[in-house]
Structures are given as C-alpha cells and as structure tokens.
PDB file of C-alpha atoms and ligand atoms in Angstrom:
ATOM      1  CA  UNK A 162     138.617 182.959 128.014  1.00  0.00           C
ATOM      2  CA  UNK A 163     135.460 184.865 126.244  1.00  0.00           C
ATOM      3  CA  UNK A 164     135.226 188.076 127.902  1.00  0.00           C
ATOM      4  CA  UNK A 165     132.202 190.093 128.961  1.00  0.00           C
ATOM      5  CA  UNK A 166     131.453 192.968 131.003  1.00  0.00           C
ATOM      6  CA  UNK A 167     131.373 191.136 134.231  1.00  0.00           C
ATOM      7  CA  UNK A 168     134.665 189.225 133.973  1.00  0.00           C
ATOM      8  CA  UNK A 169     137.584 191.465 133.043  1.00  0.00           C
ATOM      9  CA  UNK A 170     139.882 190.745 136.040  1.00  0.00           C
ATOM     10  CA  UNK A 171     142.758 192.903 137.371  1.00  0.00           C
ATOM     11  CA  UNK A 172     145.162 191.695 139.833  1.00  0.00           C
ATOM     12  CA  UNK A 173     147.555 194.039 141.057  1.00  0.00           C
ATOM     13  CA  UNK A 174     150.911 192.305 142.213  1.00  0.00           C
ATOM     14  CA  UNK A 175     149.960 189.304 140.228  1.00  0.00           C
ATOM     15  CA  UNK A 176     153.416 187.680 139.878  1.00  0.00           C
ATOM     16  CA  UNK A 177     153.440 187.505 144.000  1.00  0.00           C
ATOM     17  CA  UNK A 178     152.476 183.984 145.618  1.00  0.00           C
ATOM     18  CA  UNK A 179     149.066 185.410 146.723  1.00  0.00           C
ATOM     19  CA  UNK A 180     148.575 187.157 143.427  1.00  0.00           C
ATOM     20  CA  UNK A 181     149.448 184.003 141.497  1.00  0.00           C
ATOM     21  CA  UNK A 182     147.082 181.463 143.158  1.00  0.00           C
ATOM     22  CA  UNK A 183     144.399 184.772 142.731  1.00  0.00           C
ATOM     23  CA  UNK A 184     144.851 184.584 138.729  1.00  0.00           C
ATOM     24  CA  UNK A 185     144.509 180.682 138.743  1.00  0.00           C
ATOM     25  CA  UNK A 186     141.270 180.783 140.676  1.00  0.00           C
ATOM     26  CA  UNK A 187     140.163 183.896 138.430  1.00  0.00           C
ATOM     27  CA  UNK A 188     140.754 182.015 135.339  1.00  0.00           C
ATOM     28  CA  UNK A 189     139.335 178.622 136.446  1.00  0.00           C
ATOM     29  CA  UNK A 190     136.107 180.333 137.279  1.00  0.00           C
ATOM     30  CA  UNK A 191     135.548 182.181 133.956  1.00  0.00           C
ATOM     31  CA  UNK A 192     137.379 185.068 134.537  1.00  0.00           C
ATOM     32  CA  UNK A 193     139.621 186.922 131.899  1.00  0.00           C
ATOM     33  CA  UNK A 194     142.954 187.796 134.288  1.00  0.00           C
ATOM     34  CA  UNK A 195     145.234 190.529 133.807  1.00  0.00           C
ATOM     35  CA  UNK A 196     148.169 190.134 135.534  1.00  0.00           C
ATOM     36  CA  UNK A 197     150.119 193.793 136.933  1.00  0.00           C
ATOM     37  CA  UNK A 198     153.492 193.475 137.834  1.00  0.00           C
ATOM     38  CA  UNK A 199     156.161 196.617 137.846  1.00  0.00           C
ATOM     39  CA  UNK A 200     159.303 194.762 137.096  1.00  0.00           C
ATOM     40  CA  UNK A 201     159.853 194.071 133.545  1.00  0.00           C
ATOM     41  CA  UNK A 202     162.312 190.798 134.001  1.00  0.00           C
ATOM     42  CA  UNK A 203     160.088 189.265 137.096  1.00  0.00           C
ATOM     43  CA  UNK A 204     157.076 190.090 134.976  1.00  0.00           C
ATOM     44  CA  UNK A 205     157.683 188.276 131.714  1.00  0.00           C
ATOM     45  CA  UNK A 206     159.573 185.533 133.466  1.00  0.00           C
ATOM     46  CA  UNK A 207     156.295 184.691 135.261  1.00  0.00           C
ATOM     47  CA  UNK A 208     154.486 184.929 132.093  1.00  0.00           C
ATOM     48  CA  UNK A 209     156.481 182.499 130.978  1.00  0.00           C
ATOM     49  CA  UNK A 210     156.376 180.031 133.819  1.00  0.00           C
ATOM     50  CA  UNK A 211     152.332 180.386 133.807  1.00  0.00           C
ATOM     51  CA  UNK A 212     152.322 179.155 129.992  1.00  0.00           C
ATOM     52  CA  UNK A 213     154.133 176.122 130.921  1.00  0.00           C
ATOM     53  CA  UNK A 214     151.384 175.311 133.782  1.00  0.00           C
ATOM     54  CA  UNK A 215     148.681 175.875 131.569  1.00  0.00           C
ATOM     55  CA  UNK A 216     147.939 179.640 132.260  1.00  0.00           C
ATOM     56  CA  UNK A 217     148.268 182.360 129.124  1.00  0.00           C
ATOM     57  CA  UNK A 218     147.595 185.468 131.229  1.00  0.00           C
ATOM     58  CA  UNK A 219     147.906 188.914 129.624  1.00  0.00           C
ATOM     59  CA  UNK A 220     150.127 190.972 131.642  1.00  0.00           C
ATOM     60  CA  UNK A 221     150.302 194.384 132.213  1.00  0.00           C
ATOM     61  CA  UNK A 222     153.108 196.822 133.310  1.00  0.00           C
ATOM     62  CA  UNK A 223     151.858 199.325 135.532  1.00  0.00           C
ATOM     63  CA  UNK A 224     153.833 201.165 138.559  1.00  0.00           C
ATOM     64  CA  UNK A 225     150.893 201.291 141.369  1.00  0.00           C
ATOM     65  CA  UNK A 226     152.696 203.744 143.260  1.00  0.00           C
ATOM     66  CA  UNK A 227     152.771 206.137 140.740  1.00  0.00           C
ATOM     67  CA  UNK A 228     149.277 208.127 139.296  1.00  0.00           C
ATOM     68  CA  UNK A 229     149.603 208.511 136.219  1.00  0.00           C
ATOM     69  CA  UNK A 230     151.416 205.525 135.453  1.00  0.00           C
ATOM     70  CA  UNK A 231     148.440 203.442 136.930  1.00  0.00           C
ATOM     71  CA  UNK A 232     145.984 205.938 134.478  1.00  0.00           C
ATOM     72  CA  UNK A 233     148.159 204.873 131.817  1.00  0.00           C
ATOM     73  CA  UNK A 234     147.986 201.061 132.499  1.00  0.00           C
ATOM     74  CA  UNK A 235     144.019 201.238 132.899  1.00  0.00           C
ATOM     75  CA  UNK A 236     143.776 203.419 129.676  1.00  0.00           C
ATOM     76  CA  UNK A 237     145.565 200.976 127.649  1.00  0.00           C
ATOM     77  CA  UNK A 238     143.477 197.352 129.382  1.00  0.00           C
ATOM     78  CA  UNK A 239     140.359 199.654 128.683  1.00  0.00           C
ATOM     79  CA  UNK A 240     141.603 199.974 125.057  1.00  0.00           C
ATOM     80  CA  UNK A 241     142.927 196.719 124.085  1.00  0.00           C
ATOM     81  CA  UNK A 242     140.502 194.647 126.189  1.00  0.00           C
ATOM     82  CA  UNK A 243     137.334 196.271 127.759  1.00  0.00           C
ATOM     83  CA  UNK A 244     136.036 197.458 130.796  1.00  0.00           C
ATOM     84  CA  UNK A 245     138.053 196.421 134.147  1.00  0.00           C
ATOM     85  CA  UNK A 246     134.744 195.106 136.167  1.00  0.00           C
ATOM     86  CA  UNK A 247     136.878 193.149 138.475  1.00  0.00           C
ATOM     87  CA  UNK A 248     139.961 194.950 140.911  1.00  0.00           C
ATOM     88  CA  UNK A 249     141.874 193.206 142.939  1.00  0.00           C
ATOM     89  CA  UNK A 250     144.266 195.313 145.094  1.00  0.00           C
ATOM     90  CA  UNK A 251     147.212 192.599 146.440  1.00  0.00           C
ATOM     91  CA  UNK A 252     149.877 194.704 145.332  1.00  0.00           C
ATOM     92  CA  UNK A 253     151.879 194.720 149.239  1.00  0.00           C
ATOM     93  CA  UNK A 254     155.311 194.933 150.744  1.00  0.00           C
ATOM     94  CA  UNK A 255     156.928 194.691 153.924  1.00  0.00           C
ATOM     95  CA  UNK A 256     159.429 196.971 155.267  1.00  0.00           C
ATOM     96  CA  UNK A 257     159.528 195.278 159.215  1.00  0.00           C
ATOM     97  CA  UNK A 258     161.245 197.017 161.849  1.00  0.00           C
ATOM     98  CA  UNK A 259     160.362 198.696 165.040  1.00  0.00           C
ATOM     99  CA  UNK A 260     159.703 202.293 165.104  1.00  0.00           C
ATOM    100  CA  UNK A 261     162.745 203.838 166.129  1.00  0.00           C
ATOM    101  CA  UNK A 262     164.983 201.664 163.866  1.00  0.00           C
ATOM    102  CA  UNK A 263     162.474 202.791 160.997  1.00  0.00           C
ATOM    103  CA  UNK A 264     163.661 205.299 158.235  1.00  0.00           C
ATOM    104  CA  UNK A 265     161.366 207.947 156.404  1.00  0.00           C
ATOM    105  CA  UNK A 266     161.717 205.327 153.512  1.00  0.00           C
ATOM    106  CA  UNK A 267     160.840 202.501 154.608  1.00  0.00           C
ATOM    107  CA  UNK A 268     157.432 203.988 156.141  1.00  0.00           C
ATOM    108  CA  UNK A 269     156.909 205.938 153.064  1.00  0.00           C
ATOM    109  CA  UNK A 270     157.558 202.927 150.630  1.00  0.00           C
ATOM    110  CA  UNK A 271     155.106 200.828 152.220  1.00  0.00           C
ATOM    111  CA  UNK A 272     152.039 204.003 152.645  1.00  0.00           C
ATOM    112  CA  UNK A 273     152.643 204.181 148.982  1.00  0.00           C
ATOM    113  CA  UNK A 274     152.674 200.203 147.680  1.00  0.00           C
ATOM    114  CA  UNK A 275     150.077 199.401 150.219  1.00  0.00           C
ATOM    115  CA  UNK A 276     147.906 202.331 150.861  1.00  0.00           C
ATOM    116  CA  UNK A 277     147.841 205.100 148.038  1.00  0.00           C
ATOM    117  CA  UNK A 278     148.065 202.754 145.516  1.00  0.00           C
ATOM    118  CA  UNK A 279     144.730 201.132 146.770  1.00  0.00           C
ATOM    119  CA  UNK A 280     143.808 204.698 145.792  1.00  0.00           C
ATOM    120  CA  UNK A 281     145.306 205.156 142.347  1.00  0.00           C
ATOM    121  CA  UNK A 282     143.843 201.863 141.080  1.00  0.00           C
ATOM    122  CA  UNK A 283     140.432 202.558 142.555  1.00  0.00           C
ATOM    123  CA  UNK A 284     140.267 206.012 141.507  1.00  0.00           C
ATOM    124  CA  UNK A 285     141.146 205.192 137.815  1.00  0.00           C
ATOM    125  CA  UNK A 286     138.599 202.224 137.180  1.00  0.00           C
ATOM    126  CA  UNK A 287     136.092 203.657 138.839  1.00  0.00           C
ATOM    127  CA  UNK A 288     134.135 205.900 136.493  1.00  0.00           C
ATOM    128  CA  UNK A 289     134.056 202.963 133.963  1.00  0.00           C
ATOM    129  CA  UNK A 290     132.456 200.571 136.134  1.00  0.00           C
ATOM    130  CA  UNK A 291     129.812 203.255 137.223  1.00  0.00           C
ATOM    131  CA  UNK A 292     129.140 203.432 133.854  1.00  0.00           C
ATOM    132  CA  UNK A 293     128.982 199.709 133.153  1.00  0.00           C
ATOM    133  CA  UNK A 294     126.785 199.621 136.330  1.00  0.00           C
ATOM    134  CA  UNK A 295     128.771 196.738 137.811  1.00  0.00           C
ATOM    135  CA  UNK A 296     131.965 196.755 139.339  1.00  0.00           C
ATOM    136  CA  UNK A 297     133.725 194.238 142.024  1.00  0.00           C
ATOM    137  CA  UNK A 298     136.641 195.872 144.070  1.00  0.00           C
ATOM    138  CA  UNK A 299     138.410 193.407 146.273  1.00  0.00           C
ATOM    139  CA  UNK A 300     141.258 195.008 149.248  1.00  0.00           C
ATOM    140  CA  UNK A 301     143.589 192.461 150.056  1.00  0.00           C
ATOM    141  CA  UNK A 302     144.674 193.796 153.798  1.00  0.00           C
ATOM    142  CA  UNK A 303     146.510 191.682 156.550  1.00  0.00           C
ATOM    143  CA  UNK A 304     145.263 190.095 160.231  1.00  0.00           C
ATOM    144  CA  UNK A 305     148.169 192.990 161.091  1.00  0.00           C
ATOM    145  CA  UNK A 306     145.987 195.402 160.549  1.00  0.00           C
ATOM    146  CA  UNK A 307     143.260 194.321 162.595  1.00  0.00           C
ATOM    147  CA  UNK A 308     145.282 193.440 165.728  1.00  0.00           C
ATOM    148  CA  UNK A 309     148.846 194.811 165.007  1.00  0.00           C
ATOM    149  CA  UNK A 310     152.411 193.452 164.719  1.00  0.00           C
ATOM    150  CA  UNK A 311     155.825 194.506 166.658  1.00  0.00           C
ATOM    151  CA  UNK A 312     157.642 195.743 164.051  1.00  0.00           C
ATOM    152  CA  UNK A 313     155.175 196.921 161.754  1.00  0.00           C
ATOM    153  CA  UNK A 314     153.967 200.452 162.253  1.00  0.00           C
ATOM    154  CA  UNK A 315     153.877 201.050 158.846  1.00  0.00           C
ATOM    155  CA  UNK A 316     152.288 198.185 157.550  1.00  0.00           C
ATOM    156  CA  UNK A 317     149.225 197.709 160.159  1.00  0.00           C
ATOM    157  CA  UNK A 318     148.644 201.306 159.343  1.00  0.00           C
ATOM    158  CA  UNK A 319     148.548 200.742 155.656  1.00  0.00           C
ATOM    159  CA  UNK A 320     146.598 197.800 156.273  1.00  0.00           C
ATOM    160  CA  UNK A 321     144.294 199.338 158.741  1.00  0.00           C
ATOM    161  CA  UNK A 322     143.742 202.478 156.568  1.00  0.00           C
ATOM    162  CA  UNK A 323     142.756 200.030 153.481  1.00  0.00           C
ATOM    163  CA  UNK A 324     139.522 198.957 155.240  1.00  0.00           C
ATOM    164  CA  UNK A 325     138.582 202.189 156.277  1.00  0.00           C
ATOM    165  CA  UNK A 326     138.705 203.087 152.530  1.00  0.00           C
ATOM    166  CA  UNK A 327     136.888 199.984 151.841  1.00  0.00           C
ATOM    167  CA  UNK A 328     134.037 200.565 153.871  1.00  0.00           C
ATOM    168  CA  UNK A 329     133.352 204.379 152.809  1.00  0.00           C
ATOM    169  CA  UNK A 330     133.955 203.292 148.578  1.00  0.00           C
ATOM    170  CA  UNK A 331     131.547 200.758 149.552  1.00  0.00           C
ATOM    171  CA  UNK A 332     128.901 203.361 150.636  1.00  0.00           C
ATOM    172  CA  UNK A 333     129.613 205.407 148.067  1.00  0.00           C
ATOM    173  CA  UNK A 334     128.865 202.907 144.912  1.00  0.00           C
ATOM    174  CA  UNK A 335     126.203 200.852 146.655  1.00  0.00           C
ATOM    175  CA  UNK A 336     123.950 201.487 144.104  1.00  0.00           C
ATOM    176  CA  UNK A 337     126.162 201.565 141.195  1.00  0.00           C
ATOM    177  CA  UNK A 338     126.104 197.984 141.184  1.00  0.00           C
ATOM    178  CA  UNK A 339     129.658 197.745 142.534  1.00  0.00           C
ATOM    179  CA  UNK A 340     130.758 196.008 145.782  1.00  0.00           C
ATOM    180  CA  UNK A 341     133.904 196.704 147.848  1.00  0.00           C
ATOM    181  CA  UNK A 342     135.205 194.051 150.497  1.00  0.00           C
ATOM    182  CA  UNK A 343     138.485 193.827 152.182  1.00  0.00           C
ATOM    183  CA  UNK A 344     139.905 190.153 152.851  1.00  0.00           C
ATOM    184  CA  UNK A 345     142.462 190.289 156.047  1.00  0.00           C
ATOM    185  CA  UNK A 346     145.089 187.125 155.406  1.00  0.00           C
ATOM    186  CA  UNK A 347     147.114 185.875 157.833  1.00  0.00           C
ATOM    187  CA  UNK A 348     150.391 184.320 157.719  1.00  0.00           C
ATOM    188  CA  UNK A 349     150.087 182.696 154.604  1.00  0.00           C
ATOM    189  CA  UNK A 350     153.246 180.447 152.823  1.00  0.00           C
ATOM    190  CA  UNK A 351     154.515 182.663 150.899  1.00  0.00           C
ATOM    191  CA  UNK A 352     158.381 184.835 149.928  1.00  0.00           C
ATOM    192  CA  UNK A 353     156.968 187.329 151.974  1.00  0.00           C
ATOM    193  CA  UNK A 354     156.296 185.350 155.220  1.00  0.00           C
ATOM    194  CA  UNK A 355     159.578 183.187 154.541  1.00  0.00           C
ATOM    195  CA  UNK A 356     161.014 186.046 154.994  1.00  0.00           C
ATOM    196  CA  UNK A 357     160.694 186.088 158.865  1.00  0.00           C
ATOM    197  CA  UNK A 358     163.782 184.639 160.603  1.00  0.00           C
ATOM    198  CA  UNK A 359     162.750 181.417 161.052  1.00  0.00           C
ATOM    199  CA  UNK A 360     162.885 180.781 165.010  1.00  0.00           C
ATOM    200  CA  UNK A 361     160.828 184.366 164.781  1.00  0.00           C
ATOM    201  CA  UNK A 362     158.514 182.967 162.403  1.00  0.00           C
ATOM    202  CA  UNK A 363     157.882 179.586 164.177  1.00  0.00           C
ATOM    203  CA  UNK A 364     157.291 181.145 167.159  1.00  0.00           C
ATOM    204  CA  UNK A 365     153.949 182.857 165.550  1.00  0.00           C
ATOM    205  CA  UNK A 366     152.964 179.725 163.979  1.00  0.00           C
ATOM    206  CA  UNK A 367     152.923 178.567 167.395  1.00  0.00           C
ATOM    207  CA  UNK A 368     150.528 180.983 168.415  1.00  0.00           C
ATOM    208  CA  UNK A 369     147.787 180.261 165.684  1.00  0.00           C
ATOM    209  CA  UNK A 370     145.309 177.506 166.499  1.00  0.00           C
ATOM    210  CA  UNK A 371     145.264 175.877 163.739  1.00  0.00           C
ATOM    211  CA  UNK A 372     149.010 175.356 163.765  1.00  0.00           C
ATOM    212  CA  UNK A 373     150.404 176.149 160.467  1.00  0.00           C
ATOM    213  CA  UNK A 374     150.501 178.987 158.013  1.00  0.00           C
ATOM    214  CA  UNK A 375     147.415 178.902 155.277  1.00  0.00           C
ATOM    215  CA  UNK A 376     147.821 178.160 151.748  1.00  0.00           C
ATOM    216  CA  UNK A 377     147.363 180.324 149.465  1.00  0.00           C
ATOM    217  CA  UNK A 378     144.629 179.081 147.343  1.00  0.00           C
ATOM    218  CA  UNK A 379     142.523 179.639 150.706  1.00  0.00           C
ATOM    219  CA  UNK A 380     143.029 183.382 150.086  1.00  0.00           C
ATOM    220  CA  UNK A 381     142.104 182.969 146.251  1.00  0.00           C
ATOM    221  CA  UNK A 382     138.366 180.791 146.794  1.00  0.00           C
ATOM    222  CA  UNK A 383     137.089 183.656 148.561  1.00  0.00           C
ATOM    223  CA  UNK A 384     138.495 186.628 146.015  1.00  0.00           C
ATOM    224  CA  UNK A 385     137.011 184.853 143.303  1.00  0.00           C
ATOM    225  CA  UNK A 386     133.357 184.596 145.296  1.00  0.00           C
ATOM    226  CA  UNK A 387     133.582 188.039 145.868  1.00  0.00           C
ATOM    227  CA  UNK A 388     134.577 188.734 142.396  1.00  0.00           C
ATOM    228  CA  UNK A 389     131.017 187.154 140.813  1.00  0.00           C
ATOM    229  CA  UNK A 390     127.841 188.271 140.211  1.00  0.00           C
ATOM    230  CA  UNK A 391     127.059 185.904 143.434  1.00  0.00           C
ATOM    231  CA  UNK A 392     128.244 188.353 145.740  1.00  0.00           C
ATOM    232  CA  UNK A 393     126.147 190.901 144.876  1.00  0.00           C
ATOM    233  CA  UNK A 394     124.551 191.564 148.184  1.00  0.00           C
ATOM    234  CA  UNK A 395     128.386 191.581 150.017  1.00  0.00           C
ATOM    235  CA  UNK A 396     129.889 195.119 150.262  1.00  0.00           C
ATOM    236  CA  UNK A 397     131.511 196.876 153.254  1.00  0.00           C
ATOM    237  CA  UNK A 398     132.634 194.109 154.482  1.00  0.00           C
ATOM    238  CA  UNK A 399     136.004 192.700 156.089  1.00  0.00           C
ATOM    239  CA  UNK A 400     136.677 188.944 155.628  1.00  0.00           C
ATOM    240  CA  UNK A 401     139.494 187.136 158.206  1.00  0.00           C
ATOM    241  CA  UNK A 402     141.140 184.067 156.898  1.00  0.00           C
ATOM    242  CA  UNK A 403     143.727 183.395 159.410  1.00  0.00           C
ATOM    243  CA  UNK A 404     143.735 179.903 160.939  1.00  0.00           C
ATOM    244  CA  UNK A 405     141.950 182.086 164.108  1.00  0.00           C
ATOM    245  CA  UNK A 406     145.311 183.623 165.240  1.00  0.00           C
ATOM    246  CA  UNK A 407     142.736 186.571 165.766  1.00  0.00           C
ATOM    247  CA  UNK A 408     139.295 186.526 166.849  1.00  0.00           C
ATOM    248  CA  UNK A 409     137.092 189.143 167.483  1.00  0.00           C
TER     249      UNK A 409
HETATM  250  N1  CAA B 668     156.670 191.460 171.101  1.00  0.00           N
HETATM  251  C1  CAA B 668     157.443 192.100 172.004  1.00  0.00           C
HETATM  252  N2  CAA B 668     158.768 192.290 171.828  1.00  0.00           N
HETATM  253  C2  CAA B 668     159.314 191.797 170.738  1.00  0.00           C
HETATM  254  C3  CAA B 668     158.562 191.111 169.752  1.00  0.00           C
HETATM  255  C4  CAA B 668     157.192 190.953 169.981  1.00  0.00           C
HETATM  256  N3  CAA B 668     156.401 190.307 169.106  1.00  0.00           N
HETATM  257  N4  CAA B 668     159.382 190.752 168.763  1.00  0.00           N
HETATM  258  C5  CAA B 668     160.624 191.197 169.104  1.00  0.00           C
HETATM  259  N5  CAA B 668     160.568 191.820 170.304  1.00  0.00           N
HETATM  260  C6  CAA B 668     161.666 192.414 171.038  1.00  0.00           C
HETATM  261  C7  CAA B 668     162.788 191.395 171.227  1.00  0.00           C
HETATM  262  O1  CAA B 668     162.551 190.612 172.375  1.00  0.00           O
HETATM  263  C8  CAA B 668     164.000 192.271 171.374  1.00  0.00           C
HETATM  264  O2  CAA B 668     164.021 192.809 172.682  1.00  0.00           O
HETATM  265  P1  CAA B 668     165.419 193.084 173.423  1.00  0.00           P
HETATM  266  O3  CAA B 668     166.180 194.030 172.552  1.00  0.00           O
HETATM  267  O4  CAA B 668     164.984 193.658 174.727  1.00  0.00           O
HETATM  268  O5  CAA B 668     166.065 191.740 173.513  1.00  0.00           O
HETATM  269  C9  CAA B 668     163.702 193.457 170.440  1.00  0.00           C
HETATM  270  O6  CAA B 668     162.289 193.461 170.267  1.00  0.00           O
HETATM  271  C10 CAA B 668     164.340 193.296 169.090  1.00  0.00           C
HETATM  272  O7  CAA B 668     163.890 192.036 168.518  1.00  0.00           O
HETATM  273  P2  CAA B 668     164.653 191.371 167.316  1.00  0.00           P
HETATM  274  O8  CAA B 668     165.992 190.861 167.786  1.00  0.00           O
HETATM  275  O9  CAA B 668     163.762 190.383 166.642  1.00  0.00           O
HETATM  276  O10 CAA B 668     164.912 192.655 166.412  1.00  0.00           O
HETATM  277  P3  CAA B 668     165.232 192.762 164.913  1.00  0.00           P
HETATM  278  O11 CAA B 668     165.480 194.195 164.653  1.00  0.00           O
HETATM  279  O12 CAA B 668     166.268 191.763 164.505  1.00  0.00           O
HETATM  280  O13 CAA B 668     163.868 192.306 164.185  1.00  0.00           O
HETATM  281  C11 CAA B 668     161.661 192.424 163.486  1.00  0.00           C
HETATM  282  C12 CAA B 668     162.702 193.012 164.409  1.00  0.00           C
HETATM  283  C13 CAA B 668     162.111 192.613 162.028  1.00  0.00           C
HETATM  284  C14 CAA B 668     160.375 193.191 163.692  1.00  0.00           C
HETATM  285  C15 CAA B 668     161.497 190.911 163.751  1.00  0.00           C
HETATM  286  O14 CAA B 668     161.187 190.748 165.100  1.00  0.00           O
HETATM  287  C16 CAA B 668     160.416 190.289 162.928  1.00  0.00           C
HETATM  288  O15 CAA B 668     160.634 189.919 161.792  1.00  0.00           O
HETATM  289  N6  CAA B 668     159.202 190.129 163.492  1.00  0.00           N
HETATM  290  C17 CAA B 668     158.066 189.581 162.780  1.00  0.00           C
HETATM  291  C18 CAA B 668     157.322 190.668 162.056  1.00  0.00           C
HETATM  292  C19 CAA B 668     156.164 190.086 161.320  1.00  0.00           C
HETATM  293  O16 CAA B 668     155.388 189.295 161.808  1.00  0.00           O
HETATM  294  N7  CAA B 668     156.023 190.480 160.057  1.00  0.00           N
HETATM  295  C20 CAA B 668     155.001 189.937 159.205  1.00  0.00           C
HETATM  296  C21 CAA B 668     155.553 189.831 157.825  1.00  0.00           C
HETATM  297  S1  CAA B 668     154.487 188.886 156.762  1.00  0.00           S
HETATM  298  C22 CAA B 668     153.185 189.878 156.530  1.00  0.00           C
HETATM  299  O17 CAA B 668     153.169 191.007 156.881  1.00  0.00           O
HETATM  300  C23 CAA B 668     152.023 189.241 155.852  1.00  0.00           C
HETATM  301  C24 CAA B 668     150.814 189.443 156.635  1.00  0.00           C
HETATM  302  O18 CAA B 668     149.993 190.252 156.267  1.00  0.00           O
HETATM  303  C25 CAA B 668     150.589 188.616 157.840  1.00  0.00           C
END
C-alpha cells in the first residue's frame, strides 16, 4: 500500500477479532495498517495467517500498558515508516466478576489495558500529528460503558472513562486538524464474548432487538469512515453499534 501522511494506520490489539476485521477494512480502503500485538508467539502467528488470506501487515510489538514501551514502539513506526496519522485504540480485556469477588488485579489489569493505555498511545502520537496538522484518533469503548454490566465494575469504568477522554482530546486538537471519536460495540462474535457461559450469554442475546450478536466487520465500516479525510467535520463524538440493546 503507498503510504502518505494521511494513511499510516495503527491498530492497537490488532491480532484480536475486532482488531483483525479493523486492519482488513483499513487496508481495503487505502490504508497502510500496522498491526500492535504484545505477545510475541500470538503476534507472528497472526502475521502469518493474514499472509495466507491475502493481508501482509507490518506488525509491531508494543506493551500498551507500559509508557515507555509504547514511546518506544511509536519511535521506531515513526522511524521505519512515517508519521502515525491514524490511532486506533481496541487494545481491551475483560476481567468479569462482581465487586466483592473482584481482586486488586483484576481491576487494576483492566484500568491499565483499557484505560491508561488509551493514554500512553495518545500521548505519544500526538505531537507528530499536530505537527502534520492531521491526525484521526478512534476509542474503541463498549455499550457497558454507557449503560453498565453486572459483573463489570472495572470494565464500564474503563469504558466510561475512555469517552470522557475522548471528548476533552477532541476539544483540545479541534483545530489541529485531528478528530477524536469513541465507537461503543456491543456484543459482538468474538473470543471475548464466547467467553460468557453460554446459557449467560444467550440470555443477553435475548435481550437485544435485533436478536443476535453483530459481526465484526460492522465495527470495522465505521472505524475506517472515521479514519478518512471524510470525517473531517466528526470529533467528540460517541458512536453505538449495538443491535439497539441500548437506546438513549
Ligand atoms: N443482574 C442481576 N443479577 C445477576 C446478573 C444480572 N445481570 N447476573 C448474575 N446475577 C446474579 C445471579 O443471579 C446470582 O445470584 P444468586 O447468587 O443470588 O443466585 C449471582 O449474581 C452470581 O451469578 P453467577 O452465578 O453468574 O456468578 P458467577 O460468579 O459465576 O459469574 C459473571 C458472574 C462472571 C459476572 C457472569 O454472570 C457473567 O459472565 N456475566 C456476563 C458479563 C458480561 O456481559 N460481560 C461482557 C463480556 S464481553 C464484553 O465486555 C464486550 C463488550 O464490550 C460488550
């Protein structure tokens, strides 16, 4: 893909199901994807799997929990590539359990994957875009952080806090040339929604209108509107794609 600086695309948590169908959509629209993942065996094996479908996506190592590490990964894209115009935080975990079952770990690891690395990554490509006068910053948050979830304190706060960043980065770059949105998925086919017990899980399917989880290309159309020089106008702003399982 011929790069430029309006296409340079970083997807944190690339190697996940959202993050995957993310780099597809990136790529098919004339984006230049980088993929982040932290684990080294994961990583490459994904890398691997993407050639065989058609994708070569450069990859890049980066732990987005950790500040310097995330400099260091930035640094290095900057050097070997060009200017990161295009962030997409997706980088997420769950750690479900109701609040007096929950350890100090389990809320911290999921303030620092979901939260302060929306932070880190922000914080590191920001100065470059400013300079390059264009910049597209895309928050990948959760319906469960606009309405809430039994036993998940820790994410719908993460989740919830990520907006609230959004909307305040978005004032402050306005006129930089760089937009920040959040998109709010719902339950979405992927590990991490498998992952409910299934008579738990089918029991919230049950309770969304349209009757089944979303794909997750559905997620990927809209990061990859935001992500153009189409969107331009877009900032602040906090997108729901959840089969109406919450209206507001
Ligand atoms: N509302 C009210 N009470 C509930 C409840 C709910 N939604 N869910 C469970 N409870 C109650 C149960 O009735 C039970 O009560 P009793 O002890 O009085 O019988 C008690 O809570 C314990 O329930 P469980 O047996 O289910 O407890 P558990 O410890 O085995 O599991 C849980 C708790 C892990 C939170 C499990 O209920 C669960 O997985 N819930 C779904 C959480 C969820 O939706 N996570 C989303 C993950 S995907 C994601 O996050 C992506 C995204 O952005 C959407």
């Amino acid at each position: 893909m011929e790069k430029n600086n309006h296409n340079i695309a970083l997807v944190t948590g690339a190697t996940g199901g959202l993050g995957t169908a993310m780099c597809h959509k990136l790529h098919e629209d004339g984006f230049f994807v980088i993929a982040n993942y932290r684990n080294d065996d994961k990583g490459k094996a994904w890398q691997e799997e993407q050639k065989t479908l058609g994708f070569d996506f450069v990859i890049a190592k980066g732990d987005v929990t950790d500040f310097e590490d995330v400099k260091r990964m930035v640094t290095e894209i900057n050097e070997n590539y060009g200017t990161i115009s295009v962030l997409v935080n997706n980088a997420g975990i769950t750690r479900d359990t109701p609040i007096w079952k929950m350890t100090l770990s389990q809320w911290e690891e999921v303030m620092h994957t979901n939260l302060d690395s929306v932070f880190y990554c922000c914080r590191h490509v920001i100065e470059a875009m400013i300079t390059n006068q264009f910049g597209r910053i895309i928050n990948i948050s959760s319906v469960n952080g606009q309405r809430g979830q039994f036993g998940q304190t820790n994410y719908s706060a993460a989740k919830a806090g990520m907006h609230g960043f959004t909307k305040s980065l978005a004032m402050e770059v306005a006129k930089k040339g760089i937009t920040v949105n959040t998109i709010s998925p719902g339950y979405i086919g992927t590990d991490m929604v498998m992952a409910i017990r299934e008579e738990v899980r089918n029991k919230i399917v049950e309770q969304i209108p349209m009757g089944r989880l979303g794909g997750t290309e559905e997620i990927a159309y809209l990061v990859s509107f935001l992500a153009s020089e189409k969107a331009a106008y877009i900032t602040g702003a906090n997108y729901a794609i959840n089969g109406g399982q919450h209206v507001y």
